[in-house]
mmCIF file with all atom_site columns, C-alpha atoms in Angstrom:
data_model
loop_
_atom_site.group_PDB
_atom_site.id
_atom_site.type_symbol
_atom_site.label_atom_id
_atom_site.label_alt_id
_atom_site.label_comp_id
_atom_site.label_asym_id
_atom_site.label_entity_id
_atom_site.label_seq_id
_atom_site.pdbx_PDB_ins_code
_atom_site.Cartn_x
_atom_site.Cartn_y
_atom_site.Cartn_z
_atom_site.occupancy
_atom_site.B_iso_or_equiv
_atom_site.pdbx_formal_charge
_atom_site.auth_seq_id
_atom_site.auth_comp_id
_atom_site.auth_asym_id
_atom_site.auth_atom_id
_atom_site.pdbx_PDB_model_num
ATOM 1   C CA . MET U 1 1   ? 66.781 2.839   -23.219 1.00 40.00 ? 2   MET U CA 1
ATOM 2   C CA . ALA U 1 2   ? 68.501 3.330   -19.373 1.00 46.00 ? 3   ALA U CA 1
ATOM 3   C CA . GLU U 1 3   ? 70.621 0.460   -17.683 1.00 60.00 ? 4   GLU U CA 1
ATOM 4   C CA . THR U 1 4   ? 69.058 -0.614  -14.421 1.00 88.00 ? 5   THR U CA 1
ATOM 5   C CA . THR U 1 5   ? 70.450 -2.334  -11.723 1.00 91.00 ? 6   THR U CA 1
ATOM 6   C CA . LYS U 1 6   ? 70.732 -6.006  -11.397 1.00 94.00 ? 7   LYS U CA 1
ATOM 7   C CA . VAL U 1 7   ? 70.652 -8.020  -8.718  1.00 96.00 ? 8   VAL U CA 1
ATOM 8   C CA . GLN U 1 8   ? 71.284 -11.855 -8.613  1.00 96.00 ? 9   GLN U CA 1
ATOM 9   C CA . PHE U 1 9   ? 71.606 -14.843 -6.158  1.00 96.00 ? 10  PHE U CA 1
ATOM 10  C CA . TYR U 1 10  ? 74.167 -17.966 -6.480  1.00 95.00 ? 11  TYR U CA 1
ATOM 11  C CA . GLU U 1 11  ? 74.758 -20.661 -4.068  1.00 89.00 ? 12  GLU U CA 1
ATOM 12  C CA . HIS U 1 12  ? 78.179 -20.794 -4.875  1.00 92.00 ? 13  HIS U CA 1
ATOM 13  C CA . ILE U 1 13  ? 80.905 -18.852 -6.240  1.00 95.00 ? 14  ILE U CA 1
ATOM 14  C CA . GLN U 1 14  ? 84.893 -18.410 -5.486  1.00 95.00 ? 15  GLN U CA 1
ATOM 15  C CA . ASP U 1 15  ? 85.219 -17.334 -1.919  1.00 95.00 ? 16  ASP U CA 1
ATOM 16  C CA . GLU U 1 16  ? 88.110 -14.550 -3.537  1.00 95.00 ? 17  GLU U CA 1
ATOM 17  C CA . LEU U 1 17  ? 85.240 -13.020 -5.469  1.00 96.00 ? 18  LEU U CA 1
ATOM 18  C CA . LEU U 1 18  ? 83.305 -11.874 -2.381  1.00 98.00 ? 19  LEU U CA 1
ATOM 19  C CA . GLN U 1 19  ? 83.964 -8.187  -2.120  1.00 97.00 ? 20  GLN U CA 1
ATOM 20  C CA . PHE U 1 20  ? 80.660 -7.148  0.434   1.00 97.00 ? 21  PHE U CA 1
ATOM 21  C CA . ALA U 1 21  ? 79.377 -8.627  3.515   1.00 98.00 ? 22  ALA U CA 1
ATOM 22  C CA . VAL U 1 22  ? 75.645 -7.719  4.221   1.00 97.00 ? 23  VAL U CA 1
ATOM 23  C CA . ILE U 1 23  ? 73.925 -8.862  7.313   1.00 97.00 ? 24  ILE U CA 1
ATOM 24  C CA . LEU U 1 24  ? 69.952 -8.906  7.729   1.00 96.00 ? 25  LEU U CA 1
ATOM 25  C CA . SER U 1 25  ? 69.661 -7.832  11.538  1.00 96.00 ? 26  SER U CA 1
ATOM 26  C CA . LYS U 1 26  ? 67.159 -8.462  13.892  1.00 96.00 ? 27  LYS U CA 1
ATOM 27  C CA . SER U 1 27  ? 66.811 -8.253  17.616  1.00 97.00 ? 28  SER U CA 1
ATOM 28  C CA . GLN U 1 28  ? 64.101 -9.633  19.487  1.00 95.00 ? 29  GLN U CA 1
ATOM 29  C CA . ASP U 1 29  ? 62.444 -10.006 16.371  1.00 93.00 ? 30  ASP U CA 1
ATOM 30  C CA . ASN U 1 30  ? 62.291 -6.697  14.868  1.00 96.00 ? 31  ASN U CA 1
ATOM 31  C CA . TYR U 1 31  ? 64.649 -5.256  12.314  1.00 96.00 ? 32  TYR U CA 1
ATOM 32  C CA . VAL U 1 32  ? 67.945 -3.385  13.004  1.00 97.00 ? 33  VAL U CA 1
ATOM 33  C CA . PHE U 1 33  ? 68.807 -1.099  10.334  1.00 97.00 ? 34  PHE U CA 1
ATOM 34  C CA . CYS U 1 34  ? 71.522 1.980   10.310  1.00 96.00 ? 35  CYS U CA 1
ATOM 35  C CA . LYS U 1 35  ? 72.139 5.779   9.382   1.00 95.00 ? 36  LYS U CA 1
ATOM 36  C CA . HIS U 1 36  ? 75.486 6.619   8.289   1.00 92.00 ? 37  HIS U CA 1
ATOM 37  C CA . LYS U 1 37  ? 76.297 10.015  9.440   1.00 92.00 ? 38  LYS U CA 1
ATOM 38  C CA . ASP U 1 38  ? 76.937 11.602  6.121   1.00 92.00 ? 39  ASP U CA 1
ATOM 39  C CA . ARG U 1 39  ? 73.565 9.906   4.880   1.00 93.00 ? 40  ARG U CA 1
ATOM 40  C CA . ASP U 1 40  ? 69.758 10.549  5.771   1.00 94.00 ? 41  ASP U CA 1
ATOM 41  C CA . THR U 1 41  ? 68.468 7.104   4.294   1.00 96.00 ? 42  THR U CA 1
ATOM 42  C CA . TRP U 1 42  ? 68.198 4.181   6.135   1.00 97.00 ? 43  TRP U CA 1
ATOM 43  C CA . GLU U 1 43  ? 70.542 0.686   5.494   1.00 95.00 ? 44  GLU U CA 1
ATOM 44  C CA . ILE U 1 44  ? 70.855 -3.121  6.174   1.00 96.00 ? 45  ILE U CA 1
ATOM 45  C CA . PRO U 1 45  ? 74.220 -3.182  8.325   1.00 96.00 ? 46  PRO U CA 1
ATOM 46  C CA . GLY U 1 46  ? 77.586 -4.717  5.847   1.00 96.00 ? 47  GLY U CA 1
ATOM 47  C CA . GLY U 1 47  ? 80.404 -3.503  4.141   1.00 95.00 ? 48  GLY U CA 1
ATOM 48  C CA . ARG U 1 48  ? 83.485 -4.182  2.114   1.00 96.00 ? 49  ARG U CA 1
ATOM 49  C CA . ARG U 1 49  ? 85.934 -6.946  2.835   1.00 98.00 ? 50  ARG U CA 1
ATOM 50  C CA . GLU U 1 50  ? 89.650 -6.374  3.879   1.00 97.00 ? 51  GLU U CA 1
ATOM 51  C CA . PRO U 1 51  ? 92.558 -7.420  2.181   1.00 96.00 ? 52  PRO U CA 1
ATOM 52  C CA . GLY U 1 52  ? 92.955 -10.855 3.526   1.00 96.00 ? 53  GLY U CA 1
ATOM 53  C CA . GLU U 1 53  ? 89.707 -11.227 5.668   1.00 97.00 ? 54  GLU U CA 1
ATOM 54  C CA . ALA U 1 54  ? 87.435 -14.072 5.781   1.00 98.00 ? 55  ALA U CA 1
ATOM 55  C CA . ILE U 1 55  ? 84.019 -12.890 4.471   1.00 98.00 ? 56  ILE U CA 1
ATOM 56  C CA . LEU U 1 56  ? 82.538 -14.339 7.809   1.00 98.00 ? 57  LEU U CA 1
ATOM 57  C CA . ASP U 1 57  ? 84.771 -12.010 9.928   1.00 98.00 ? 58  ASP U CA 1
ATOM 58  C CA . THR U 1 58  ? 83.811 -9.175  7.643   1.00 98.00 ? 59  THR U CA 1
ATOM 59  C CA . ALA U 1 59  ? 80.255 -9.753  8.782   1.00 98.00 ? 60  ALA U CA 1
ATOM 60  C CA . ARG U 1 60  ? 81.063 -9.752  12.573  1.00 98.00 ? 61  ARG U CA 1
ATOM 61  C CA . ARG U 1 61  ? 83.183 -6.464  12.076  1.00 97.00 ? 62  ARG U CA 1
ATOM 62  C CA . GLU U 1 62  ? 80.449 -4.615  10.171  1.00 96.00 ? 63  GLU U CA 1
ATOM 63  C CA . LEU U 1 63  ? 78.209 -5.717  12.334  1.00 97.00 ? 64  LEU U CA 1
ATOM 64  C CA . TYR U 1 64  ? 79.846 -4.567  15.360  1.00 96.00 ? 65  TYR U CA 1
ATOM 65  C CA . GLU U 1 65  ? 81.078 -1.046  13.402  1.00 95.00 ? 66  GLU U CA 1
ATOM 66  C CA . GLU U 1 66  ? 77.472 -0.560  11.837  1.00 95.00 ? 67  GLU U CA 1
ATOM 67  C CA . THR U 1 67  ? 75.051 -1.435  14.624  1.00 96.00 ? 68  THR U CA 1
ATOM 68  C CA . GLY U 1 68  ? 77.093 -2.061  18.274  1.00 96.00 ? 69  GLY U CA 1
ATOM 69  C CA . ALA U 1 69  ? 76.170 -5.621  18.035  1.00 97.00 ? 70  ALA U CA 1
ATOM 70  C CA . LEU U 1 70  ? 78.155 -7.507  20.702  1.00 97.00 ? 71  LEU U CA 1
ATOM 71  C CA . ASP U 1 71  ? 76.324 -10.873 20.761  1.00 98.00 ? 72  ASP U CA 1
ATOM 72  C CA . PHE U 1 72  ? 74.846 -12.438 18.088  1.00 98.00 ? 73  PHE U CA 1
ATOM 73  C CA . GLU U 1 73  ? 74.433 -15.190 16.013  1.00 97.00 ? 74  GLU U CA 1
ATOM 74  C CA . LEU U 1 74  ? 75.358 -14.897 12.345  1.00 96.00 ? 75  LEU U CA 1
ATOM 75  C CA . THR U 1 75  ? 73.775 -17.611 9.861   1.00 95.00 ? 76  THR U CA 1
ATOM 76  C CA . PRO U 1 76  ? 74.767 -17.543 6.278   1.00 95.00 ? 77  PRO U CA 1
ATOM 77  C CA . ILE U 1 77  ? 72.013 -17.264 3.515   1.00 95.00 ? 78  ILE U CA 1
ATOM 78  C CA . CYS U 1 78  ? 73.439 -16.958 -0.095  1.00 96.00 ? 79  CYS U CA 1
ATOM 79  C CA . ILE U 1 79  ? 75.868 -14.942 -2.068  1.00 97.00 ? 80  ILE U CA 1
ATOM 80  C CA . TYR U 1 80  ? 74.165 -12.197 -4.092  1.00 97.00 ? 81  TYR U CA 1
ATOM 81  C CA . SER U 1 81  ? 75.815 -10.198 -7.166  1.00 96.00 ? 82  SER U CA 1
ATOM 82  C CA . VAL U 1 82  ? 75.105 -6.262  -8.353  1.00 95.00 ? 83  VAL U CA 1
ATOM 83  C CA . THR U 1 83  ? 75.751 -5.131  -11.610 1.00 94.00 ? 84  THR U CA 1
ATOM 84  C CA . ALA U 1 84  ? 74.873 -1.660  -11.855 1.00 87.00 ? 85  ALA U CA 1
ATOM 85  C CA . PRO U 1 85  ? 76.171 1.096   -14.792 1.00 83.00 ? 86  PRO U CA 1
ATOM 86  C CA . ASP U 1 86  ? 77.520 3.374   -11.988 1.00 80.00 ? 87  ASP U CA 1
ATOM 87  C CA . ASN U 1 87  ? 78.925 0.887   -10.015 1.00 79.00 ? 88  ASN U CA 1
ATOM 88  C CA . PHE U 1 88  ? 82.580 -1.022  -10.494 1.00 79.00 ? 89  PHE U CA 1
ATOM 89  C CA . ASP U 1 89  ? 82.552 0.361   -14.503 1.00 81.00 ? 90  ASP U CA 1
ATOM 90  C CA . GLY U 1 90  ? 79.305 -1.488  -14.708 1.00 83.00 ? 91  GLY U CA 1
ATOM 91  C CA . LYS U 1 91  ? 80.823 -4.946  -13.573 1.00 90.00 ? 92  LYS U CA 1
ATOM 92  C CA . GLU U 1 92  ? 79.058 -7.552  -11.662 1.00 94.00 ? 93  GLU U CA 1
ATOM 93  C CA . SER U 1 93  ? 80.308 -7.408  -7.984  1.00 95.00 ? 94  SER U CA 1
ATOM 94  C CA . PHE U 1 94  ? 79.623 -10.354 -5.301  1.00 97.00 ? 95  PHE U CA 1
ATOM 95  C CA . GLY U 1 95  ? 78.735 -10.560 -1.761  1.00 97.00 ? 96  GLY U CA 1
ATOM 96  C CA . MET U 1 96  ? 77.776 -12.471 0.901   1.00 98.00 ? 97  MET U CA 1
ATOM 97  C CA . LEU U 1 97  ? 73.915 -12.006 2.570   1.00 97.00 ? 98  LEU U CA 1
ATOM 98  C CA . TYR U 1 98  ? 73.974 -13.122 6.333   1.00 97.00 ? 99  TYR U CA 1
ATOM 99  C CA . PHE U 1 99  ? 71.212 -12.621 8.896   1.00 96.00 ? 100 PHE U CA 1
ATOM 100 C CA . ALA U 1 100 ? 72.099 -11.989 12.410  1.00 97.00 ? 101 ALA U CA 1
ATOM 101 C CA . ASP U 1 101 ? 70.119 -12.630 15.546  1.00 97.00 ? 102 ASP U CA 1
ATOM 102 C CA . ILE U 1 102 ? 71.320 -9.446  18.047  1.00 97.00 ? 103 ILE U CA 1
ATOM 103 C CA . LYS U 1 103 ? 71.076 -10.402 21.617  1.00 98.00 ? 104 LYS U CA 1
ATOM 104 C CA . ARG U 1 104 ? 73.286 -7.217  22.780  1.00 96.00 ? 105 ARG U CA 1
ATOM 105 C CA . PHE U 1 105 ? 74.311 -3.940  21.880  1.00 96.00 ? 106 PHE U CA 1
ATOM 106 C CA . ASP U 1 106 ? 77.037 -1.388  22.739  1.00 93.00 ? 107 ASP U CA 1
ATOM 107 C CA . THR U 1 107 ? 76.120 1.446   24.660  1.00 88.00 ? 108 THR U CA 1
ATOM 108 C CA . GLU U 1 108 ? 77.284 3.884   21.951  1.00 87.00 ? 109 GLU U CA 1
ATOM 109 C CA . LEU U 1 109 ? 78.336 3.609   17.818  1.00 84.00 ? 110 LEU U CA 1
ATOM 110 C CA . HIS U 1 110 ? 82.083 4.209   17.787  1.00 79.00 ? 111 HIS U CA 1
ATOM 111 C CA . HIS U 1 111 ? 82.789 4.302   13.825  1.00 81.00 ? 112 HIS U CA 1
ATOM 112 C CA . GLU U 1 112 ? 80.708 5.889   10.931  1.00 86.00 ? 113 GLU U CA 1
ATOM 113 C CA . ILE U 1 113 ? 77.058 5.278   11.816  1.00 91.00 ? 114 ILE U CA 1
ATOM 114 C CA . GLU U 1 114 ? 75.126 8.270   13.244  1.00 92.00 ? 115 GLU U CA 1
ATOM 115 C CA . LYS U 1 115 ? 72.606 5.959   14.695  1.00 94.00 ? 116 LYS U CA 1
ATOM 116 C CA . ILE U 1 116 ? 69.990 2.737   14.428  1.00 95.00 ? 117 ILE U CA 1
ATOM 117 C CA . ILE U 1 117 ? 66.540 2.373   14.810  1.00 95.00 ? 118 ILE U CA 1
ATOM 118 C CA . ILE U 1 118 ? 65.188 -0.957  15.852  1.00 96.00 ? 119 ILE U CA 1
ATOM 119 C CA . THR U 1 119 ? 61.728 -1.825  14.334  1.00 96.00 ? 120 THR U CA 1
ATOM 120 C CA . SER U 1 120 ? 59.339 -3.927  13.264  1.00 95.00 ? 121 SER U CA 1
ATOM 121 C CA . GLN U 1 121 ? 58.450 -1.475  9.947   1.00 94.00 ? 122 GLN U CA 1
ATOM 122 C CA . LEU U 1 122 ? 60.850 -1.225  6.797   1.00 93.00 ? 123 LEU U CA 1
ATOM 123 C CA . PRO U 1 123 ? 62.132 1.884   5.982   1.00 94.00 ? 124 PRO U CA 1
ATOM 124 C CA . THR U 1 124 ? 60.975 4.258   2.960   1.00 92.00 ? 125 THR U CA 1
ATOM 125 C CA . ARG U 1 125 ? 63.856 5.944   2.329   1.00 95.00 ? 126 ARG U CA 1
ATOM 126 C CA . TRP U 1 126 ? 66.542 3.016   1.401   1.00 95.00 ? 127 TRP U CA 1
ATOM 127 C CA . THR U 1 127 ? 70.188 4.234   0.870   1.00 93.00 ? 128 THR U CA 1
ATOM 128 C CA . TYR U 1 128 ? 70.336 1.421   -2.081  1.00 91.00 ? 129 TYR U CA 1
ATOM 129 C CA . PRO U 1 129 ? 66.787 1.289   -2.793  1.00 93.00 ? 130 PRO U CA 1
ATOM 130 C CA . ASP U 1 130 ? 67.487 -0.712  -6.010  1.00 92.00 ? 131 ASP U CA 1
ATOM 131 C CA . ILE U 1 131 ? 69.260 -2.972  -3.884  1.00 93.00 ? 132 ILE U CA 1
ATOM 132 C CA . GLN U 1 132 ? 68.433 -3.337  -0.307  1.00 93.00 ? 133 GLN U CA 1
ATOM 133 C CA . PRO U 1 133 ? 64.880 -4.637  -0.609  1.00 94.00 ? 134 PRO U CA 1
ATOM 134 C CA . LYS U 1 134 ? 65.930 -7.294  -2.835  1.00 94.00 ? 135 LYS U CA 1
ATOM 135 C CA . LEU U 1 135 ? 68.282 -8.757  -0.836  1.00 95.00 ? 136 LEU U CA 1
ATOM 136 C CA . LEU U 1 136 ? 65.902 -8.443  2.165   1.00 93.00 ? 137 LEU U CA 1
ATOM 137 C CA . GLU U 1 137 ? 63.169 -10.274 0.237   1.00 92.00 ? 138 GLU U CA 1
ATOM 138 C CA . LYS U 1 138 ? 65.754 -13.061 -0.603  1.00 91.00 ? 139 LYS U CA 1
ATOM 139 C CA . ALA U 1 139 ? 66.711 -12.910 3.249   1.00 86.00 ? 140 ALA U CA 1
ATOM 140 C CA . SER U 1 140 ? 62.798 -13.537 3.912   1.00 84.00 ? 141 SER U CA 1
ATOM 141 C CA . LEU U 1 141 ? 62.431 -16.441 2.031   1.00 77.00 ? 142 LEU U CA 1
ATOM 142 C CA . HIS U 1 142 ? 64.951 -18.397 4.384   1.00 69.00 ? 143 HIS U CA 1
ATOM 143 C CA . LEU U 1 143 ? 64.297 -17.031 7.771   1.00 66.00 ? 144 LEU U CA 1
#
């Protein structure tokens, strides 16, 4: 039997274990998803924590880099973990899930993201189909 990706949720964990920030984002009650230049799939904004960076600062930075968000409110939702056979040698990795209400965007994107969509519909082609829908489902329980 093949191993599968496992997503779990936690209320507390040591801060230094948090490696990622993922930000479920909306603008005017529509979802905001981004598309990386090298992919043909959609994703929830987010990314890796830099050394010495507070996880909240990771969320702010990644939200700007991946959506161009300039004016927004961030709300923490929960801690999540992912265990996948093809990721981190199968070891559990941890991240912080946030919600962002974006009020204003930069006029252009400056990083690795090709474009964003602002939509009421969920993507059918996810970059991380075993992870992102589960994060979205968990976030929707808190919104």
